Amino acid sequence: YSFISMLITILAVATYSQAINIIDGLNGLALGVCLTIFTSLFILSYMYEDHLLNFYCLIFIGLILGLFIFFEG
């Protein structure tokens, strides 16, 4: 089962990566989508007290907000 799980995980990561690339279209639209995703993950990780995921989500939210300021400024 671990081999099948690994294949499904690799397929899922590649699919999500490609979906973000299609959404982006070289104009930064993916930042808003990623901000929504990481904010939702942050709320869920806070509810379930997963501190490591909470920390990573805060890092990525800060990075995305920094990119918003850099590209809009």
Coordinates of C-alpha atoms in Angstrom, one line a residue:
Y1 CA 0.0 0.0 0.0
S2 CA 2.9 2.4 0.6
F3 CA 3.9 2.3 -3.1
I4 CA 0.3 3.2 -4.2
S5 CA 0.1 5.9 -1.5
M6 CA 3.4 7.4 -2.8
L7 CA 2.2 7.4 -6.4
I8 CA -1.1 9.1 -5.4
T9 CA 0.7 11.7 -3.3
I10 CA 3.1 12.5 -6.2
L11 CA 0.2 12.8 -8.6
A12 CA -1.7 15.1 -6.2
V13 CA 1.2 17.4 -5.7
A14 CA 1.9 17.6 -9.4
T15 CA -1.7 18.3 -10.1
Y16 CA -2.0 21.1 -7.5
S17 CA 1.2 22.6 -8.8
Q18 CA 0.0 22.6 -12.3
A19 CA -3.4 24.1 -11.2
I20 CA -1.6 27.0 -9.5
N21 CA 0.5 27.6 -12.6
I22 CA -2.6 27.7 -14.8
I23 CA -4.4 30.1 -12.4
D24 CA -1.4 32.4 -12.2
G25 CA -1.0 33.2 -15.9
L26 CA 2.0 35.5 -15.2
N27 CA -0.1 38.2 -13.6
G28 CA -0.1 37.3 -9.9
L29 CA -3.7 35.9 -9.6
A30 CA -2.4 32.8 -7.7
L31 CA -1.3 34.9 -4.7
G32 CA -4.9 35.5 -3.8
V33 CA -5.8 31.8 -4.2
C34 CA -2.8 30.8 -2.1
L35 CA -3.6 33.3 0.5
T36 CA -7.1 31.9 0.8
I37 CA -5.8 28.4 1.0
F38 CA -3.1 29.1 3.7
T39 CA -5.6 31.2 5.7
S40 CA -8.1 28.3 5.7
L41 CA -5.3 25.9 6.7
F42 CA -4.2 28.2 9.5
I43 CA -7.8 28.3 10.9
L44 CA -8.1 24.5 10.7
S45 CA -4.7 24.0 12.3
Y46 CA -5.5 26.4 15.0
M47 CA -8.8 24.6 15.7
Y48 CA -7.0 21.2 15.9
E49 CA -4.0 22.6 17.8
D50 CA -1.5 21.5 15.2
H51 CA 1.3 24.0 16.1
L52 CA 3.8 23.0 13.3
L53 CA 1.2 23.4 10.5
N54 CA 0.1 26.6 12.2
F55 CA 3.6 28.0 12.2
Y56 CA 4.2 27.1 8.5
C57 CA 0.9 28.6 7.5
L58 CA 1.8 31.9 9.2
I59 CA 5.1 31.9 7.4
F60 CA 3.5 31.5 4.0
I61 CA 0.8 34.0 4.8
G62 CA 3.5 36.5 5.7
L63 CA 5.4 35.7 2.5
I64 CA 2.3 36.2 0.3
L65 CA 1.4 39.5 2.0
G66 CA 5.0 40.7 1.4
L67 CA 4.6 39.8 -2.3
F68 CA 1.3 41.7 -2.4
I69 CA 3.1 44.8 -1.1
F70 CA 6.1 44.3 -3.4
F71 CA 4.1 43.8 -6.6
E72 CA 1.4 46.4 -5.9
G73 CA 3.9 49.1 -4.7

